[in-house]
XYZ file of N, CA and C in Angstrom:
690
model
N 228.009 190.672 39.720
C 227.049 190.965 40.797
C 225.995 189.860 40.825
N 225.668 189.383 41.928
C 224.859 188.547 41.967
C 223.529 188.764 41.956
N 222.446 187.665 41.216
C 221.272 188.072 41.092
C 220.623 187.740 42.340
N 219.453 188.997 42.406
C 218.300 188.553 43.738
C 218.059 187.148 43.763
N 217.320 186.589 44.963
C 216.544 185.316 45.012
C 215.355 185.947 45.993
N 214.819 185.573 46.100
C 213.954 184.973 46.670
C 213.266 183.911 47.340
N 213.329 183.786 48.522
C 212.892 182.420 49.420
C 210.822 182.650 48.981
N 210.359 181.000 48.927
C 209.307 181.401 48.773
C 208.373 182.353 49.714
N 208.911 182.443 50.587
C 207.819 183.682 51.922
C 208.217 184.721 51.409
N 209.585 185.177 50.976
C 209.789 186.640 50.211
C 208.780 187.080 48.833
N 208.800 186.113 48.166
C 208.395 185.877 47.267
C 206.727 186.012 47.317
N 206.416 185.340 47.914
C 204.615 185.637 48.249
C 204.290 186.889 49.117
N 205.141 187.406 49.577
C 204.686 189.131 50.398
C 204.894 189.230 49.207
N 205.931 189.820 48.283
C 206.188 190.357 47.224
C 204.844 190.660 46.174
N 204.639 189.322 45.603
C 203.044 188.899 44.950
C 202.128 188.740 45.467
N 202.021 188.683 47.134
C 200.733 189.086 47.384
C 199.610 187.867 47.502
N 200.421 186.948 47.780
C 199.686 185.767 47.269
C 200.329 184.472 48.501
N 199.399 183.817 48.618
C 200.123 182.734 49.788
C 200.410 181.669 49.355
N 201.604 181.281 50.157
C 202.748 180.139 49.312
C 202.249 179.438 49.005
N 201.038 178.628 49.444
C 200.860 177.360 48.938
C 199.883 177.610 47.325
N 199.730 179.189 47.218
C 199.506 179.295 45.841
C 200.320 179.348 44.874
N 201.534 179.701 45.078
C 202.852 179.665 44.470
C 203.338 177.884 43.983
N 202.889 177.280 45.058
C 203.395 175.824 44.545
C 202.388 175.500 43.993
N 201.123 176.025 44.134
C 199.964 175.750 43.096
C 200.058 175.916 41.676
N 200.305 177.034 41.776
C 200.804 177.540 39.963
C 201.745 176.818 39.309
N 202.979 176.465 40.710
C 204.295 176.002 39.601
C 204.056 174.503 39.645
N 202.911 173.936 40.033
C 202.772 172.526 39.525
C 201.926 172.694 38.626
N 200.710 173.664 38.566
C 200.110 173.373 37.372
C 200.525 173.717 35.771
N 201.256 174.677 35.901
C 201.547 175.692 35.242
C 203.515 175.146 34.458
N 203.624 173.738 35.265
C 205.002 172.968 34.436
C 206.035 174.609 34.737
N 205.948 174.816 36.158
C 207.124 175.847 35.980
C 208.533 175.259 36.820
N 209.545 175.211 36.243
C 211.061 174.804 36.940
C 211.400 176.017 37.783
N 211.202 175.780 39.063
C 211.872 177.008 39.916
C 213.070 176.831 40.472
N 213.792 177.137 40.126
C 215.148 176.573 40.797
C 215.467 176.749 42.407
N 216.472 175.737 43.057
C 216.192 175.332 44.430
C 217.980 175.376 44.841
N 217.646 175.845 46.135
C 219.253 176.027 45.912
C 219.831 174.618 47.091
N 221.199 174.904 47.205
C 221.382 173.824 48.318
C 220.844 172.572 49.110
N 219.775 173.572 50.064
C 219.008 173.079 50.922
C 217.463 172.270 50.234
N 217.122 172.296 48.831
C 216.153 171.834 48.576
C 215.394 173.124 48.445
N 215.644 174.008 48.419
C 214.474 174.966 49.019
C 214.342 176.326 47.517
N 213.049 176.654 47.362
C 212.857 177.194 46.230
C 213.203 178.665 46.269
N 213.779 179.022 45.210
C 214.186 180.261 44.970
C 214.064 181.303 44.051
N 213.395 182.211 44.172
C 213.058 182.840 42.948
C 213.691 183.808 42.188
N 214.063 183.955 41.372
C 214.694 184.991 40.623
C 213.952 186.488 40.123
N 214.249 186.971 39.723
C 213.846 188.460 39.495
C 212.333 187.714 38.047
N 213.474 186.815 37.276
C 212.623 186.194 35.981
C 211.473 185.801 36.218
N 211.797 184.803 37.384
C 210.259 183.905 37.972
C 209.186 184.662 38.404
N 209.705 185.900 39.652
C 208.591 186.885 39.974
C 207.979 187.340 39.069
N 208.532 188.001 37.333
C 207.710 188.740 36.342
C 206.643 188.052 35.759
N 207.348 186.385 35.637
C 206.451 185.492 34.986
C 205.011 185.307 36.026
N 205.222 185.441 37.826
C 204.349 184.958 38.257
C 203.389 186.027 38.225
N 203.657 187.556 38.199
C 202.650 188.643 38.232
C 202.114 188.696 37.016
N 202.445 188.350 35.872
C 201.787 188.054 34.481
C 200.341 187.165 34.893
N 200.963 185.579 35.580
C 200.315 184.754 35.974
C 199.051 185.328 36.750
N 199.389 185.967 37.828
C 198.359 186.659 38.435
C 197.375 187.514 38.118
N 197.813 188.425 37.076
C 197.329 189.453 36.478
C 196.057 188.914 35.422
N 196.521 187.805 35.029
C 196.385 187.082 33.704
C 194.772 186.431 34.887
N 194.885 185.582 35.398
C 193.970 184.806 36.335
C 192.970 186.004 37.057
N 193.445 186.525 37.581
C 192.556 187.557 38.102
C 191.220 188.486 37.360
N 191.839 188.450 36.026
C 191.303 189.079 35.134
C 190.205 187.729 33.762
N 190.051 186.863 34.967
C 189.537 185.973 33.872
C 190.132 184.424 33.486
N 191.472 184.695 32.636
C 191.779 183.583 32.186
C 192.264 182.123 33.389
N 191.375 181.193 32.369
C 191.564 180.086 33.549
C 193.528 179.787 33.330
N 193.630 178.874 34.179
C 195.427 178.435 34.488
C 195.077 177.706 33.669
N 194.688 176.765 33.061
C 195.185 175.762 31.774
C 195.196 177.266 30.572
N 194.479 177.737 30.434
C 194.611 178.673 29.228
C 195.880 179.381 29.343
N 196.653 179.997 30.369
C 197.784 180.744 30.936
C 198.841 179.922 30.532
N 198.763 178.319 30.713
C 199.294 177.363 30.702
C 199.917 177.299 29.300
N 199.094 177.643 28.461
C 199.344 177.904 26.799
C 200.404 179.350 26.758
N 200.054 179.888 27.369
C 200.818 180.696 27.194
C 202.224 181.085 28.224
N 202.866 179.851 28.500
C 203.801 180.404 29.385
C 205.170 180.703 28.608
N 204.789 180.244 27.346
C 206.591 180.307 26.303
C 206.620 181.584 26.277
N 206.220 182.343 26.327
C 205.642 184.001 25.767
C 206.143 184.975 26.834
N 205.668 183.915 28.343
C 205.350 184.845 29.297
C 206.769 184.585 29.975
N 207.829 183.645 29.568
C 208.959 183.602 29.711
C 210.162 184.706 28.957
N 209.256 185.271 27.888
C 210.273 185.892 27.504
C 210.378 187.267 27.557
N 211.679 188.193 27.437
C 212.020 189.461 28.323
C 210.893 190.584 28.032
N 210.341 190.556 27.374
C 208.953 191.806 27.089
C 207.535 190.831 27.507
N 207.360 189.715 28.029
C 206.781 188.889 28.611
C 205.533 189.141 27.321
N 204.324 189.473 27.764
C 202.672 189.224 26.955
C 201.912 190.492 27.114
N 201.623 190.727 26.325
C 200.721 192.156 26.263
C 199.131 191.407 27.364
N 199.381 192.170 28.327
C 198.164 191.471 28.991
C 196.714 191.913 28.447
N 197.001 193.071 28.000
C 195.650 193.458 27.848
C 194.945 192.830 26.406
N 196.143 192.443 25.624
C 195.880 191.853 24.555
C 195.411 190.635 24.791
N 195.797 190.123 25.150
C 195.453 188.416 25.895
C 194.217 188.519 26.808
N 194.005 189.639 27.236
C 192.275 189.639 27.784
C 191.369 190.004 27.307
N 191.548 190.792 25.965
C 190.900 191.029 25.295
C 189.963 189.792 24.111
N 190.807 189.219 24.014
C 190.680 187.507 23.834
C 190.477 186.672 24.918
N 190.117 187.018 26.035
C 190.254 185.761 26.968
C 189.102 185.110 26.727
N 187.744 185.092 26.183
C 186.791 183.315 25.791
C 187.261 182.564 24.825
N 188.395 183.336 24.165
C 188.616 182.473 22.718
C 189.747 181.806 23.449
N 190.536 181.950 24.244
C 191.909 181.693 25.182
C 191.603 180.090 25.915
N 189.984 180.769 26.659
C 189.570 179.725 27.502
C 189.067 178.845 26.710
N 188.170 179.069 25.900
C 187.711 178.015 24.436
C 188.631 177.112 24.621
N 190.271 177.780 24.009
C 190.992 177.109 23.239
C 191.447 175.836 24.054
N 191.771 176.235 25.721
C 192.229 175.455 26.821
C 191.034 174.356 27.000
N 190.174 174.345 26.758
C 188.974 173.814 27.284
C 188.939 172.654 26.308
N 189.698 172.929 24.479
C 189.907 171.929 24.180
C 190.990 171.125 23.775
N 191.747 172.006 23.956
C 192.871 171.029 24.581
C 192.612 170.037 25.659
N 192.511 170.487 26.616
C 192.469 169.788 27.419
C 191.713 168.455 27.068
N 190.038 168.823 26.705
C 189.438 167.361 26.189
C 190.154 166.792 25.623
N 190.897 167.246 24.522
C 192.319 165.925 23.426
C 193.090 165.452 24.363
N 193.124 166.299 25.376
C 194.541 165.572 26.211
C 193.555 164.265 27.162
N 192.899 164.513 27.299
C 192.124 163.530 28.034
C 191.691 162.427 27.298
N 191.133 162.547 26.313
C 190.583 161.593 24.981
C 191.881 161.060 24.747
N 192.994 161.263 24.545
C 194.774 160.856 23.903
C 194.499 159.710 25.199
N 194.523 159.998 26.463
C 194.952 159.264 27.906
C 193.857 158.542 27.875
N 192.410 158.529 27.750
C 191.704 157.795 27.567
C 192.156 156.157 26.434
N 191.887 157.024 25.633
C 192.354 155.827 23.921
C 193.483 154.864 24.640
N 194.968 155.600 25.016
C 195.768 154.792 25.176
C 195.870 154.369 26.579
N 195.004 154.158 27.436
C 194.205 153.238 28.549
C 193.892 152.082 27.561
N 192.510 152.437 27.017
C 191.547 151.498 26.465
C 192.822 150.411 25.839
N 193.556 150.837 24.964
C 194.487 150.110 23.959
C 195.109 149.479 25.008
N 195.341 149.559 25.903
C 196.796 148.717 26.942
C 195.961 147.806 27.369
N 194.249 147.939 27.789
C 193.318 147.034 27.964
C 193.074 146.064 27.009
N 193.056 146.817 25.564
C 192.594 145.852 24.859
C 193.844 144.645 24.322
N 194.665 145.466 24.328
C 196.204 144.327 24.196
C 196.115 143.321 24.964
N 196.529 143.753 26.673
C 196.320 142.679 27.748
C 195.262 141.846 27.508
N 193.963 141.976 26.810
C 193.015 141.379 26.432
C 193.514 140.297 25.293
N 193.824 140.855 24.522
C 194.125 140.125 23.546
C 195.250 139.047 23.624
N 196.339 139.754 24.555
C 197.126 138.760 24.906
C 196.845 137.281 25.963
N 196.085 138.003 26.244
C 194.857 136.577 27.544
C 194.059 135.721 26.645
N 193.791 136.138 25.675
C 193.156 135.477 24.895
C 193.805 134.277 23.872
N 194.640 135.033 23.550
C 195.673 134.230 22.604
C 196.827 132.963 23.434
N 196.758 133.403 24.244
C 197.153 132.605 25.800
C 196.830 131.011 25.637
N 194.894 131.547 26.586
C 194.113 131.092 27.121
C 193.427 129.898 25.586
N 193.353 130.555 24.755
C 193.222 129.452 23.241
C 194.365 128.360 23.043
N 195.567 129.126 23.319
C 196.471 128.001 22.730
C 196.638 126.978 24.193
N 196.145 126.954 24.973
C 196.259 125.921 26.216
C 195.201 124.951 25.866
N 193.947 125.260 25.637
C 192.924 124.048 25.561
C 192.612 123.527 23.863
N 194.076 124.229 22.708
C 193.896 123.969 21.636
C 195.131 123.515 21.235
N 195.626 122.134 21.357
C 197.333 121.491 20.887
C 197.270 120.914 19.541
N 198.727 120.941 19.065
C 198.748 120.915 18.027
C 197.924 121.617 16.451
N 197.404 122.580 16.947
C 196.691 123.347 15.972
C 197.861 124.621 15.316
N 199.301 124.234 15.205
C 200.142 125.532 15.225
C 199.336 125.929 14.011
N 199.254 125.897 12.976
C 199.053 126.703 11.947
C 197.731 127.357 12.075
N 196.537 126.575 12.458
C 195.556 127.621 13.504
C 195.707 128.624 13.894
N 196.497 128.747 14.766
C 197.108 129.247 16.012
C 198.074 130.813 15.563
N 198.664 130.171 14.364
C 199.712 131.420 13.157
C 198.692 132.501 13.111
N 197.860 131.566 12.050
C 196.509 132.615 11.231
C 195.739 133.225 12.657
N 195.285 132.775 13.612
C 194.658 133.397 14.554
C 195.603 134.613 15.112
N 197.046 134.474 15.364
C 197.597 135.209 16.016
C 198.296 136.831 14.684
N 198.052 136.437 13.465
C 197.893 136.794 12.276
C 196.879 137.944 12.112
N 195.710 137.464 12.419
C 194.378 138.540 12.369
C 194.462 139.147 13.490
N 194.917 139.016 14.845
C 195.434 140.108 16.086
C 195.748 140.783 15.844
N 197.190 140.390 15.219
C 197.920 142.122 14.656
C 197.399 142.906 13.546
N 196.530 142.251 12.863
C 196.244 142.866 11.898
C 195.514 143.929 12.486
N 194.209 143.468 13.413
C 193.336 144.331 13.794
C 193.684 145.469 15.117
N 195.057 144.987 15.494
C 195.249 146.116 16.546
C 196.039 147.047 15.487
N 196.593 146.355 14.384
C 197.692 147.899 13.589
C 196.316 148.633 12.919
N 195.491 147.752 12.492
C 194.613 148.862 11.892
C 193.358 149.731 12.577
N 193.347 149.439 14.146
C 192.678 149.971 15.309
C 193.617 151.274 14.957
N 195.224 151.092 15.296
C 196.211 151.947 15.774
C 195.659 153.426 14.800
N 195.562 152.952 13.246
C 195.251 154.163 12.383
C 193.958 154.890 12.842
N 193.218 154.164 13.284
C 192.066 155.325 13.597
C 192.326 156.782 14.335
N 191.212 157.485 14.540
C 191.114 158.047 15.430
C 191.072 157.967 16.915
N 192.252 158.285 17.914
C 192.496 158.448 19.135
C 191.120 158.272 19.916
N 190.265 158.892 19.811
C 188.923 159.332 20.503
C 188.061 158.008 20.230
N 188.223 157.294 18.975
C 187.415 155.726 19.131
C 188.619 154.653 19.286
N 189.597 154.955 19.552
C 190.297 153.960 19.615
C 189.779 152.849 20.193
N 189.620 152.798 21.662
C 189.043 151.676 22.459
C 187.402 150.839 21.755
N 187.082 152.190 21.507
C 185.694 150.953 21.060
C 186.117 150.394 19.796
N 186.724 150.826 19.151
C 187.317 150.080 17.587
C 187.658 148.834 17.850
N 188.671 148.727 18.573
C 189.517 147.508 19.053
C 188.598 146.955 19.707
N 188.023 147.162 20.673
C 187.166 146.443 21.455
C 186.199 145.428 20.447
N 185.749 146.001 19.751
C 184.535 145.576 18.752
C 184.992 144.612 17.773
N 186.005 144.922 16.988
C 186.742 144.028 16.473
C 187.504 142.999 16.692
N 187.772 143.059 18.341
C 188.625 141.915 18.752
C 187.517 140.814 19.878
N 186.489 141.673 20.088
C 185.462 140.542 20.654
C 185.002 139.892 19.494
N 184.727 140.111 18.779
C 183.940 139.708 17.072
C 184.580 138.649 16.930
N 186.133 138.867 16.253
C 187.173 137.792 15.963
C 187.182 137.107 16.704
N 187.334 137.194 18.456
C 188.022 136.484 19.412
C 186.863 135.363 19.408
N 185.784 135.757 19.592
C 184.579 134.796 19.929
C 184.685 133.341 18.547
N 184.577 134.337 17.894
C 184.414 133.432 16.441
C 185.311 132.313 16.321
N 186.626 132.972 16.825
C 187.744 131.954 16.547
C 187.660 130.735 17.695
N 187.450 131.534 18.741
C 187.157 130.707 19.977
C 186.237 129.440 19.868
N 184.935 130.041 19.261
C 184.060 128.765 19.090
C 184.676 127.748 18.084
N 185.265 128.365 17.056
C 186.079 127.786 16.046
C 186.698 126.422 16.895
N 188.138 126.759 17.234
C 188.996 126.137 18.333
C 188.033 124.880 19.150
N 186.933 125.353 20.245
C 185.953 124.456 20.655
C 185.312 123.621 20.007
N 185.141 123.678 18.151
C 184.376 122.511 17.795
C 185.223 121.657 17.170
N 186.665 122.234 16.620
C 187.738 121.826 16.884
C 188.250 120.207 17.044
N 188.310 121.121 18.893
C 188.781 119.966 20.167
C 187.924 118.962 19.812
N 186.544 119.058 19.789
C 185.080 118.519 20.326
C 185.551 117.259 19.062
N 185.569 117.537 17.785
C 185.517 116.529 16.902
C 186.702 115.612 16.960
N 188.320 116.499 17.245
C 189.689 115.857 17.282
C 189.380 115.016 18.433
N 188.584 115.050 19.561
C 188.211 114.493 21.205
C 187.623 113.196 20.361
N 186.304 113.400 19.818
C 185.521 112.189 19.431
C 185.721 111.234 18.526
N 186.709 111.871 17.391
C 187.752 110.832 16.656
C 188.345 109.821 17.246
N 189.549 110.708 18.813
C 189.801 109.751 19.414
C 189.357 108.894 20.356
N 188.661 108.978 20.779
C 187.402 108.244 21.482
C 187.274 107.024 21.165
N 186.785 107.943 19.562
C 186.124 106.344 18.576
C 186.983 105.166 18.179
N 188.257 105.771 17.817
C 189.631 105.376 17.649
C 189.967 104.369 18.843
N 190.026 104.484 20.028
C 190.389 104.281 21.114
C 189.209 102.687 21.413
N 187.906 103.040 21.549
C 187.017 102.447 21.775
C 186.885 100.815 20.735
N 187.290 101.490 19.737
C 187.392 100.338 18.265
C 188.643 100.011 18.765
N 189.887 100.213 19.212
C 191.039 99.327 19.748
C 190.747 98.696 20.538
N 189.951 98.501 21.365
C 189.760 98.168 22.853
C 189.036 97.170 22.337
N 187.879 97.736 21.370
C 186.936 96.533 21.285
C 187.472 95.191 20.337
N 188.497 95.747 19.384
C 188.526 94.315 18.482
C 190.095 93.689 19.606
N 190.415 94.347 20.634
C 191.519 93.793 21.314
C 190.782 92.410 21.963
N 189.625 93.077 22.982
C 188.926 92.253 23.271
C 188.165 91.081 22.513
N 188.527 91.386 21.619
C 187.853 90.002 20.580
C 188.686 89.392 20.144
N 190.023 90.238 19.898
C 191.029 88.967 19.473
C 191.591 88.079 20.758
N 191.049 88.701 22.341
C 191.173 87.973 23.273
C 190.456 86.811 23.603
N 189.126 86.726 23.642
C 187.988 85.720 23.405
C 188.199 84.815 22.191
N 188.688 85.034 20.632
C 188.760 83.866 19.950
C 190.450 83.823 20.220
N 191.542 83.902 20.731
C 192.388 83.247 21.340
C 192.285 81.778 22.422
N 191.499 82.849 23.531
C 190.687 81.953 24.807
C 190.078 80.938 23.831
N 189.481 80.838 23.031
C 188.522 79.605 22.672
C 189.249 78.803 21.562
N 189.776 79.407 21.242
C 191.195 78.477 20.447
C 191.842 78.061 21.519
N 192.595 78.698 22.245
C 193.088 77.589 23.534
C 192.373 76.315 24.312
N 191.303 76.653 24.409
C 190.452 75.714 24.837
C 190.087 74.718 24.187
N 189.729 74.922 23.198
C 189.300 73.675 22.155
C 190.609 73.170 21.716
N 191.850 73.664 21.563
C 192.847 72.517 21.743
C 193.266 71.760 22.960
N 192.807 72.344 24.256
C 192.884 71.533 25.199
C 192.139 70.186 24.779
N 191.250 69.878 24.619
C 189.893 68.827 25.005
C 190.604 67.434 24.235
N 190.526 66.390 24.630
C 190.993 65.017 23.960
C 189.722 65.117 22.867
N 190.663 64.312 21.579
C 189.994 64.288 20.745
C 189.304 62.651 20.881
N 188.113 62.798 20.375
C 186.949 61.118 20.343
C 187.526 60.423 19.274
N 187.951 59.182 20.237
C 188.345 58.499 18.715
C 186.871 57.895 18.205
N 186.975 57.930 17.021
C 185.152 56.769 16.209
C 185.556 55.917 16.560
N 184.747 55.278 16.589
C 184.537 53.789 17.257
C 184.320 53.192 15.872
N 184.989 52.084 15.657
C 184.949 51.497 14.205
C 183.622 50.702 14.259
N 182.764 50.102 13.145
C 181.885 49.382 13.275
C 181.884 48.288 12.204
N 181.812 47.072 13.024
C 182.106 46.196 11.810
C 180.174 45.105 11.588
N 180.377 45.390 10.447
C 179.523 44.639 10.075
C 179.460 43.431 9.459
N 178.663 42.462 9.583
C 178.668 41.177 9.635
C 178.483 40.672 8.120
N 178.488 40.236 7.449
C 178.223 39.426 5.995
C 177.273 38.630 6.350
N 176.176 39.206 6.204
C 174.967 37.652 5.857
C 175.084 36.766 5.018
């Protein structure tokens, strides 16, 4: 024998409740309603018990994230002592209220961390372009990154971002200026290097030139001088 369904308009005369509260619940509330053919939602005898729990449950107090905790319960065939569950309902809502903050603080942290990576990876980038030939620099710098994002990772969720943050501006700067005085001295070495080629080039050009020249010129013959015998 086949089981009832329910189209959602059957379904909301039934509960008493208007459809677009029905798709309210079953998005907040992570409920699978099954859909037949056409796309179209269908309710079973199961779904209706769970949703008058739902109702009963809300009406009487408990917020939908707190209900939300309890839908494993309210799935099953003797569903939830309601009155038991309202009898508790501030400790219910308490409990939802912090959940929820962890769930938010969890999505927070691992924001911050995908920021601070992309950060870090811009950084480690952006150093090795205006810093060549520094590989072993470059090791140890990319060395203390991981160090400080695996040991960000152990903290606590809830400081994650400022951990990392704090620790990787600290390092990043430091190393950065590092790198810049670096360049600045490897730059003025060659400079100096460069400048001292140029200059004794030019000098071995000028006493060339004047060695060429002075072998051009005829040489004076002396003029002999003879002197007379008194």
């Amino acid at each position: 024998m086949n089981e009832q369904r329910y189209m959602i308009s059957d379904a909301s005369k039934k509960l008493e409740v208007e459809p677009h509260v029905l798709r309210y619940w079953e998005e907040e509330l992570k409920m699978e309603i099954p859909r037949n053919e056409m796309g179209h939602r269908c309710y079973s005898e199961r779904e209706i018990h769970v949703l008058e729990q739902v109702k009963e449950l809300k009406q009487n107090g408990l917020q939908l994230k707190a209900i939300k905790l309890l839908m494993e319960q309210l799935y099953k065939k003797d569903g939830v002592d309601v009155k038991k569950i309202l009898a508790k309902k501030d400790e219910w809502n308490k409990r939802a209220e912090q959940e929820d903050d962890g769930i938010l603080q969890r999505e927070k942290g691992k924001k911050e961390q995908e920021k601070t990576e992309q950060f870090a990876e811009m950084t480690v980038i952006e150093t090795t372009e205006f810093v060549e030939g520094q590989d072993e620099r470059m090791d140890q710098f990319q060395m203390v990154m991981n160090k400080i994002i695996a040991n960000a990772l152990i903290d606590n969720n809830v400081l994650l971002g400022q951990a990392i943050s704090e620790q990787v501006t600290e390092r990043v700067l430091k190393e950065i200026d590092y790198q810049f005085r670096v360049k600045e001295e490897l730059e003025e070495q060659r400079f100096k290097k460069l400048d001292e080629t140029i200059r004794n080039r030019q000098q071995a050009r000028l006493e060339a030139a004047a060695a060429l020249e002075k072998s051009k010129k005829p040489m004076k013959r002396k003029k002999k001088r003879f002197f007379m015998r008194k």
